[in-house]
GROMACS .gro file of C-alpha atoms in nm:
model
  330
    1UNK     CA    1  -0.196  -5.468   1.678
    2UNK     CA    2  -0.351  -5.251   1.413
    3UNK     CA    3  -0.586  -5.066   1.691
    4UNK     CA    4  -0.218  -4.995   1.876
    5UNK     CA    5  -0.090  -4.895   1.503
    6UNK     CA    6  -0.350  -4.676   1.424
    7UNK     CA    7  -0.359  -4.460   1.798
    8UNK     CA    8   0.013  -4.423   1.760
    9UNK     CA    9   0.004  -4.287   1.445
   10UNK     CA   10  -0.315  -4.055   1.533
   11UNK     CA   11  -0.109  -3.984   1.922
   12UNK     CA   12   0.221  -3.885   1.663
   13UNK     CA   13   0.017  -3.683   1.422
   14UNK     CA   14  -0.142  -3.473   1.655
   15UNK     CA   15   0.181  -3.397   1.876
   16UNK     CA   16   0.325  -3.293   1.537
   17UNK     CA   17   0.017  -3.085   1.484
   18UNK     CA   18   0.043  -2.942   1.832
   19UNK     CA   19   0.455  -2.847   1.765
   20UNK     CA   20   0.363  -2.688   1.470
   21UNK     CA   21   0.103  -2.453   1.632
   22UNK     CA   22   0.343  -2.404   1.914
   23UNK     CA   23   0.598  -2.267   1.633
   24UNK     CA   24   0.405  -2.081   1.456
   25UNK     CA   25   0.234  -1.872   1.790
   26UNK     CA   26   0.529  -1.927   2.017
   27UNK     CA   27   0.389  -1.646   2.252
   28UNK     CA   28   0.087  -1.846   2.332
   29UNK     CA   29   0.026  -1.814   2.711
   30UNK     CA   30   0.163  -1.502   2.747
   31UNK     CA   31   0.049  -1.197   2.820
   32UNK     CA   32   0.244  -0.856   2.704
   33UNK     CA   33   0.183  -0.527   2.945
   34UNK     CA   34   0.275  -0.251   2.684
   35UNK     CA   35   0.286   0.129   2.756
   36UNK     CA   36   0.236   0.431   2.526
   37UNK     CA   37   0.167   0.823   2.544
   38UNK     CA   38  -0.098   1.000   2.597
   39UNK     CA   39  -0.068   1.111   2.217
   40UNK     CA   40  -0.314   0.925   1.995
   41UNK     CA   41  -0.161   1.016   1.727
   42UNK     CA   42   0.099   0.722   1.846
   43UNK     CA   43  -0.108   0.456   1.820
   44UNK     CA   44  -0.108   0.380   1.508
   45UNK     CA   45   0.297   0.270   1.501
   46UNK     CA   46   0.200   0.113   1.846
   47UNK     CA   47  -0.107  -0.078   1.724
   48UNK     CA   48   0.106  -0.257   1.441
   49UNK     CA   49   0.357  -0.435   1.663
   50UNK     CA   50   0.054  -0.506   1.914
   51UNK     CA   51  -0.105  -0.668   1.558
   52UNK     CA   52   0.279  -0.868   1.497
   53UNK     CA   53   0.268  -0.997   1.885
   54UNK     CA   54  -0.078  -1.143   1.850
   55UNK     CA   55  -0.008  -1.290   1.555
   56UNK     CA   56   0.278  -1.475   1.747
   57UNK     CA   57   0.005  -1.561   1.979
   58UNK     CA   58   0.065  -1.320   2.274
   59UNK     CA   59  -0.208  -1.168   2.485
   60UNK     CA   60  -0.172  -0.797   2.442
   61UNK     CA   61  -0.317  -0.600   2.728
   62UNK     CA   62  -0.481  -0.301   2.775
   63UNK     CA   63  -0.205  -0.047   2.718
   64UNK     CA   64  -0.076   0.176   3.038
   65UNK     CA   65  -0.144   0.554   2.854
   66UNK     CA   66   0.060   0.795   3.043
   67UNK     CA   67   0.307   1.101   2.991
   68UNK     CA   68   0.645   1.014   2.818
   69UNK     CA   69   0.867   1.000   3.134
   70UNK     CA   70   0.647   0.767   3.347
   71UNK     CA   71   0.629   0.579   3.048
   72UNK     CA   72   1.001   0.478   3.075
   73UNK     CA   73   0.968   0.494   3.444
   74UNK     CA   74   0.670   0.234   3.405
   75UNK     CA   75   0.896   0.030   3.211
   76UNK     CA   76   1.214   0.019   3.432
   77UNK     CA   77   0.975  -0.053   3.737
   78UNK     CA   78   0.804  -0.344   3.551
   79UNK     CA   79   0.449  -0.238   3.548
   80UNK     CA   80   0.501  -0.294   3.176
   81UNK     CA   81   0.701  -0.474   2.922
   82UNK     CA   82   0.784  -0.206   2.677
   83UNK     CA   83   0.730   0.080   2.527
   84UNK     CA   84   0.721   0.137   2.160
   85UNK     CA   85   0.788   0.547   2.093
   86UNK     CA   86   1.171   0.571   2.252
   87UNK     CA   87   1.330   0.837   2.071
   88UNK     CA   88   1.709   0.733   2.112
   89UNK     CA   89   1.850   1.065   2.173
   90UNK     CA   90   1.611   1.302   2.261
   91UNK     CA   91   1.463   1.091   2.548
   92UNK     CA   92   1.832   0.965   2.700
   93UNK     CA   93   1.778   1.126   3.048
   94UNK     CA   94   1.476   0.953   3.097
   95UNK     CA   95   1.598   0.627   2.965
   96UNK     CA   96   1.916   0.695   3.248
   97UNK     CA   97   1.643   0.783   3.508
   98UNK     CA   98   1.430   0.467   3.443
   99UNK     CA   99   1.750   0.232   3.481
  100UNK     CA  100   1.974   0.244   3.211
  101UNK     CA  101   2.088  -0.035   3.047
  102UNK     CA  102   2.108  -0.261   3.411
  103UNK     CA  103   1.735  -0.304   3.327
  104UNK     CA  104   1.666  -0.208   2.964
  105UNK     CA  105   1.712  -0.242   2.619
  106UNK     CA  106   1.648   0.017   2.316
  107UNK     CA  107   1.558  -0.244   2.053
  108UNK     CA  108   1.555  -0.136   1.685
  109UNK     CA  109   1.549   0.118   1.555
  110UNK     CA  110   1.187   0.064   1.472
  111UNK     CA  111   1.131   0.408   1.310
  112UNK     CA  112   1.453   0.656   1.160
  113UNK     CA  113   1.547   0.980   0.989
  114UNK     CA  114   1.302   1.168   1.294
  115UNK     CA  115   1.320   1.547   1.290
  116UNK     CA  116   1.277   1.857   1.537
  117UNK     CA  117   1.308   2.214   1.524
  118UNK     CA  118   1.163   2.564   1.526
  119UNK     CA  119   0.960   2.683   1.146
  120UNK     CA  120   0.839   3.027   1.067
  121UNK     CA  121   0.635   3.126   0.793
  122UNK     CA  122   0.776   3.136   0.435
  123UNK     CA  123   0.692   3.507   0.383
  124UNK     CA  124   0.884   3.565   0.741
  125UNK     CA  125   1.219   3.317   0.607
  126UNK     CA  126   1.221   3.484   0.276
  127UNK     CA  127   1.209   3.843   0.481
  128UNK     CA  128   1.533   3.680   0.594
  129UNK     CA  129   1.411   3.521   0.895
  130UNK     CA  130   1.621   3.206   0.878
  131UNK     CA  131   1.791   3.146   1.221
  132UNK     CA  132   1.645   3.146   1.548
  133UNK     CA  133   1.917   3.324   1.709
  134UNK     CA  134   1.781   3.634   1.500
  135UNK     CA  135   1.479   3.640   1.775
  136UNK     CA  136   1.746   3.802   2.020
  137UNK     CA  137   1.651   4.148   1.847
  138UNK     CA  138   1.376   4.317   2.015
  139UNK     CA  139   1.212   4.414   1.656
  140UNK     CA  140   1.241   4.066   1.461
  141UNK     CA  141   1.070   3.907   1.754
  142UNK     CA  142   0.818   4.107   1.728
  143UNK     CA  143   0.706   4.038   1.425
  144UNK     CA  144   0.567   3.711   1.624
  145UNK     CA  145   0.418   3.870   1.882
  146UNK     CA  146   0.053   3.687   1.860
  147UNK     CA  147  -0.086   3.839   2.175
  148UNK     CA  148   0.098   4.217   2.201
  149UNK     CA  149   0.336   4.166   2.481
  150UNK     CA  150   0.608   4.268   2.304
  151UNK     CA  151   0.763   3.944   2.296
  152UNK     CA  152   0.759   3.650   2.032
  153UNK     CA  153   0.501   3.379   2.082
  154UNK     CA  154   0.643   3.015   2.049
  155UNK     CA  155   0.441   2.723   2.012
  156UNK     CA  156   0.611   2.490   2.186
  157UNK     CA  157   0.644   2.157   2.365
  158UNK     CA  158   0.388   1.986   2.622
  159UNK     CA  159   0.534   1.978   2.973
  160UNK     CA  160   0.672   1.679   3.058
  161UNK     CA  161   0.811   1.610   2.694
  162UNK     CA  162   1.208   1.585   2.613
  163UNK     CA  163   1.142   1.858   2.381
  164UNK     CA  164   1.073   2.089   2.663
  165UNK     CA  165   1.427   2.051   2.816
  166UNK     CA  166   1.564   2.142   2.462
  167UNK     CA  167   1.357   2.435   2.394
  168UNK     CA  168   1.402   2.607   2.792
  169UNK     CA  169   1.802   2.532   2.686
  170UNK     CA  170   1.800   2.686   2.384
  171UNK     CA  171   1.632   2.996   2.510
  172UNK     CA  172   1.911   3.039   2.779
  173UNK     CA  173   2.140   2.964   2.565
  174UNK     CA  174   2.097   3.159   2.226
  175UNK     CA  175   1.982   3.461   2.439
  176UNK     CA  176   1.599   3.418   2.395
  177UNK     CA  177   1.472   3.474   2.732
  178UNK     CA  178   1.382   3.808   2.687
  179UNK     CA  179   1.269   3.855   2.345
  180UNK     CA  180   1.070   3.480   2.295
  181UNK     CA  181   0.735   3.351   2.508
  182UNK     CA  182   0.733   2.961   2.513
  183UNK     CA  183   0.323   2.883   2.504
  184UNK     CA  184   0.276   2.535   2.621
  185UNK     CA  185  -0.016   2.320   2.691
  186UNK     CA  186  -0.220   2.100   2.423
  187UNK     CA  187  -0.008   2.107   2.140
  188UNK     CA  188  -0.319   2.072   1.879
  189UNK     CA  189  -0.501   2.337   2.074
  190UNK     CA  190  -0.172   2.546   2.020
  191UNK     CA  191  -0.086   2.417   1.638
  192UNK     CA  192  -0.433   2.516   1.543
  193UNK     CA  193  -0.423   2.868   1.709
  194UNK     CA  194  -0.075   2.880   1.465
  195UNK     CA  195  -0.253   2.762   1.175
  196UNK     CA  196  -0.527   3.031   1.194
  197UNK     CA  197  -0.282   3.265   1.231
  198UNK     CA  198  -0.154   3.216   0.939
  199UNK     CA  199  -0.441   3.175   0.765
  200UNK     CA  200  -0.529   3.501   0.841
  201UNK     CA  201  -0.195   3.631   0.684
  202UNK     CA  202   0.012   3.696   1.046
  203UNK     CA  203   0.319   3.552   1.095
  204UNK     CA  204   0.402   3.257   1.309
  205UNK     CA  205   0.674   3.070   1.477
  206UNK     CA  206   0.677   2.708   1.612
  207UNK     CA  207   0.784   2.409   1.736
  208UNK     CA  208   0.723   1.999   1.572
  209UNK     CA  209   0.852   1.715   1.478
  210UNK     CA  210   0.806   1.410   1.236
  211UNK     CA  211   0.656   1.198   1.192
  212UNK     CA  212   0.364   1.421   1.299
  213UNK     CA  213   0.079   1.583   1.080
  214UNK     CA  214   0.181   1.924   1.121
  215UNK     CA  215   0.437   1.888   0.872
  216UNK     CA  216   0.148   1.789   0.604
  217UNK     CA  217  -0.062   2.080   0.694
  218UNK     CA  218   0.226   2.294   0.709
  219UNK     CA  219   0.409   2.166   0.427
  220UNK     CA  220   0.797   2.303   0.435
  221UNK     CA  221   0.895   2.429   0.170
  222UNK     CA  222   0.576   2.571   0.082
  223UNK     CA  223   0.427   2.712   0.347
  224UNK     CA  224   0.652   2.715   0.654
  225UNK     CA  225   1.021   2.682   0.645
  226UNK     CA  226   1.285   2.523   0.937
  227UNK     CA  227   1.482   2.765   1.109
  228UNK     CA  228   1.839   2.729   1.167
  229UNK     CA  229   2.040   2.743   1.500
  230UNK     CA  230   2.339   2.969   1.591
  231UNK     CA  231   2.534   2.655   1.704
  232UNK     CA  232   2.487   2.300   1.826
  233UNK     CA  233   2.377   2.322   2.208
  234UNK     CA  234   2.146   2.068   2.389
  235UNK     CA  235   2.065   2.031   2.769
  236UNK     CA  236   2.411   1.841   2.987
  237UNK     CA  237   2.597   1.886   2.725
  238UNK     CA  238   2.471   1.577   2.529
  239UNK     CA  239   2.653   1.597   2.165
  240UNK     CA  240   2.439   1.473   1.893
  241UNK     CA  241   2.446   1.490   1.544
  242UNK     CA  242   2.196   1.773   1.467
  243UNK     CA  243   2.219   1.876   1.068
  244UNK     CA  244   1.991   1.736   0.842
  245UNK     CA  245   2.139   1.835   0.456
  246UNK     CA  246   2.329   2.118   0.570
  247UNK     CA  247   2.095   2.250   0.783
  248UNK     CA  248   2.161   2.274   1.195
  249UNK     CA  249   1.812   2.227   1.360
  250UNK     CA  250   1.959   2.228   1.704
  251UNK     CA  251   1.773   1.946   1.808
  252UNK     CA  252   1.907   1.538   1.746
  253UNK     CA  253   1.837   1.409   1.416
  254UNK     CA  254   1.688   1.050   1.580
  255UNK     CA  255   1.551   0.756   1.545
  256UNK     CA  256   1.231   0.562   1.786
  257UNK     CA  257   1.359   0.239   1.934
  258UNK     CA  258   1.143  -0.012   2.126
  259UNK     CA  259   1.186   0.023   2.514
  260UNK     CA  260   1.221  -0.314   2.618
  261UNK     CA  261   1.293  -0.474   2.977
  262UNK     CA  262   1.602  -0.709   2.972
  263UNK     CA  263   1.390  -0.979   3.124
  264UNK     CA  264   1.118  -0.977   2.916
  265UNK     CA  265   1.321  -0.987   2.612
  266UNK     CA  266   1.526  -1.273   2.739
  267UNK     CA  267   1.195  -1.530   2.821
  268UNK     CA  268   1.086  -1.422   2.497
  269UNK     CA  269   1.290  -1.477   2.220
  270UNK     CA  270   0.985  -1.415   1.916
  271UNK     CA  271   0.917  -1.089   2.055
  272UNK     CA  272   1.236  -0.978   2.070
  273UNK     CA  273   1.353  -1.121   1.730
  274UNK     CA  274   1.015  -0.902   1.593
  275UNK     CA  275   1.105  -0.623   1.777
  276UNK     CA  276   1.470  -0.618   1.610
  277UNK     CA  277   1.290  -0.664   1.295
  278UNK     CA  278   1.021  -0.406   1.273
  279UNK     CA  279   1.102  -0.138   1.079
  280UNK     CA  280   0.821   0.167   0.981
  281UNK     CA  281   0.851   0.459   0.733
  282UNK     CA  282   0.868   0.816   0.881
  283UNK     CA  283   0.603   0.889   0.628
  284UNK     CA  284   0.407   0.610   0.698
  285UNK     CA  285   0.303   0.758   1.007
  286UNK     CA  286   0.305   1.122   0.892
  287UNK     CA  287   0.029   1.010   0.643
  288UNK     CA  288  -0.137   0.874   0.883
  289UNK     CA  289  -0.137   1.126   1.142
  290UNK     CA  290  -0.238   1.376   0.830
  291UNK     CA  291  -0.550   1.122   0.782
  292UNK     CA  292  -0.659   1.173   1.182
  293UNK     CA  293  -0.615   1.536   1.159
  294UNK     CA  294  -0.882   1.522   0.867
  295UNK     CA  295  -1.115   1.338   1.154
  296UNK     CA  296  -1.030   0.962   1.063
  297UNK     CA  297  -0.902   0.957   1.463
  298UNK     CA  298  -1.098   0.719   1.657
  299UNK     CA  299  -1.003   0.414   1.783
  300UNK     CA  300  -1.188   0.217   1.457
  301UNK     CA  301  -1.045   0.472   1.248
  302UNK     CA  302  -0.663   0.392   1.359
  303UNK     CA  303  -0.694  -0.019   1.347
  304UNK     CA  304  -0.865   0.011   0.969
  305UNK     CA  305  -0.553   0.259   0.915
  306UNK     CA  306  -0.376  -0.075   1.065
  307UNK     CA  307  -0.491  -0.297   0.865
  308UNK     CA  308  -0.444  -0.110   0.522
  309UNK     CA  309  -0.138  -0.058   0.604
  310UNK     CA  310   0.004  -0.461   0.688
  311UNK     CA  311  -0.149  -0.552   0.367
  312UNK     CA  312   0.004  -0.290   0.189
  313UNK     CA  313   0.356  -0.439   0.331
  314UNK     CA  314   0.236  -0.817   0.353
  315UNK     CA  315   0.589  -0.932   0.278
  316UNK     CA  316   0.760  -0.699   0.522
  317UNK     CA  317   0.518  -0.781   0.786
  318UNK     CA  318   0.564  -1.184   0.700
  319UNK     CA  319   0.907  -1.133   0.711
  320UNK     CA  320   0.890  -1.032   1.071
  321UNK     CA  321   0.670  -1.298   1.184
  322UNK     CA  322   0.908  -1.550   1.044
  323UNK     CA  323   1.189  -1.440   1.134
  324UNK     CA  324   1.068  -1.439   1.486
  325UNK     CA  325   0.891  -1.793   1.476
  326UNK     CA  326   1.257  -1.868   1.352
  327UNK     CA  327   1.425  -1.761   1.669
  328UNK     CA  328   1.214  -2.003   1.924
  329UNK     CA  329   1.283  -2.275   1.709
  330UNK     CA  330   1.639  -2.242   1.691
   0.00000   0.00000   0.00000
């Protein structure tokens, strides 16, 4: 009788033991396929929900690195199960390429108050270079021309990017063709061509975004400043809400969602109750990326960046955890 007593009691403590684990790492057994850019300067936003899901107790895989669009492509075809850098607005076409909503889910937003546009010099915006639409004249492009083709030299957006759709629009558009070169390739190769260029006391004109660490090398305000736009114009006649404090960038004040499949979201409950719940300062990640363009970049680098920055928001970061432990037991 007591031997009977005493193995129940030890057979009910550990299947208590065992539901507790199972609560508190509900994604044990599973393993996640996630898929990011080619930019590394990406991985450190990406790296903290990878953190979050193995703390649920999912298997993270190696990441799929790839080029934006076959990103979402990757994820409406199912050779992953998300992807963490959606920018709501500005990638839209290749969210609608990639399936639309019969096969995915923008969960979040994960990351808000995102910015784009064109910045010159300060000593060019307080010559009164303020708008872009200015570059139509001949002679106030060339004060940009970095190469002597007569024409204004834009750095500009990789191929493949949504930004590159914008910026060929624009061009058409505001009457640019003629008068404005759009230099594409490696973006840092072409940022750092800008930023000696400046250093050197010529003028230059550019493309970026945030969170990115251009904007803390090239500090607006102080040394650059964002151009304006004749009107509000983007590619298929999306309309978007493009000011930012009275200001009309031209391109979709946005925010980054998590690209999610439908199916994957609805077998797993945790991770899609974190993915709701995740939420990451723009200038989080601009400090960041500022801290790998001072050569903190490799891969050792971005996880200690990781690390410093969950314990920094312990609470936040607990909060998530919970609340998606929460949503497999209920």
């Amino acid at each position: 009788m007591f031997r009977r007593t005493l193995f129940g009691a030890l057979a009910a403590s550990t299947t208590l033991v065992g539901a507790a684990l199972a609560q508190d790492r509900p994604g044990e057994g599973v393993t996640v396929r996630p898929v990011i850019g080619l930019i590394t300067e990406e991985y450190f936003q990406s790296r903290i929900l990878f953190r979050a899901l193995e703390d649920l107790g999912y298997t993270v895989a190696t990441p799929l690195e790839t080029e934006i669009q076959t990103a979402h492509l990757s994820v409406g075809t199912g050779d992953g199960e998300f992807y963490p850098i959606h920018w709501q607005n500005l990638h839209q076409a290749f969210f609608d390429e990639s399936g639309g909503d019969e096969v995915l889910e923008r969960v979040g937003p994960f990351v808000g108050g995102m910015l784009q546009g064109y910045l010159v010099d300060k000593a060019s915006y307080d010559a009164g270079v303020t708008d872009i639409g200015q570059l139509s004249d001949a002679a106030v492009a060339a004060r940009f021309d970095a190469d002597g083709n007569g024409t204004a030299d834009l750095a500009g957006c990789v191929p493949g990017w949504g930004c590159e759709r914008v910026i060929e629009h624009h061009l058409t558009e505001y009457g640019l063709r003629d008068t404005v070169t759009h230099n594409q390739g490696s973006y840092n190769a072409l940022m750092a061509d800008s930023i000696a260029r400046l250093t050197s006391g010529n003028s230059i004109l550019y493309f970026t975004w945030t969170p990115y660490w251009v904007s803390g090398e090239l500090v607006p305000g102080a040394h650059v400043e964002w151009l304006s736009v004749p009107y509000t114009s983007l590619p298929d006649g999306v309309e978007a809400d493009t000011e930012i404090d009275g200001l009309n960038l031209g391109f979709a004040v946005d925010s980054m969602y998590i690209l999610a499949r439908d199916e994957f979201l609805a077998e797993n409950p945790a991770a899609a109750r974190l993915f709701e719940m995740a939420r990451l300062d723009v200038n989080d990640i601009s400090a960041q990326n500022l801290l790998m363009s001072k050569g903190e970049d490799s891969s050792a680098d971005i996880d200690r960046h990781v690390d410093a920055w969950i314990e920094e928001h312990r609470s936040d970061y607990d909060r998530w955890l919970d609340a998606a432990r929460a949503a497999v037991a209920n």
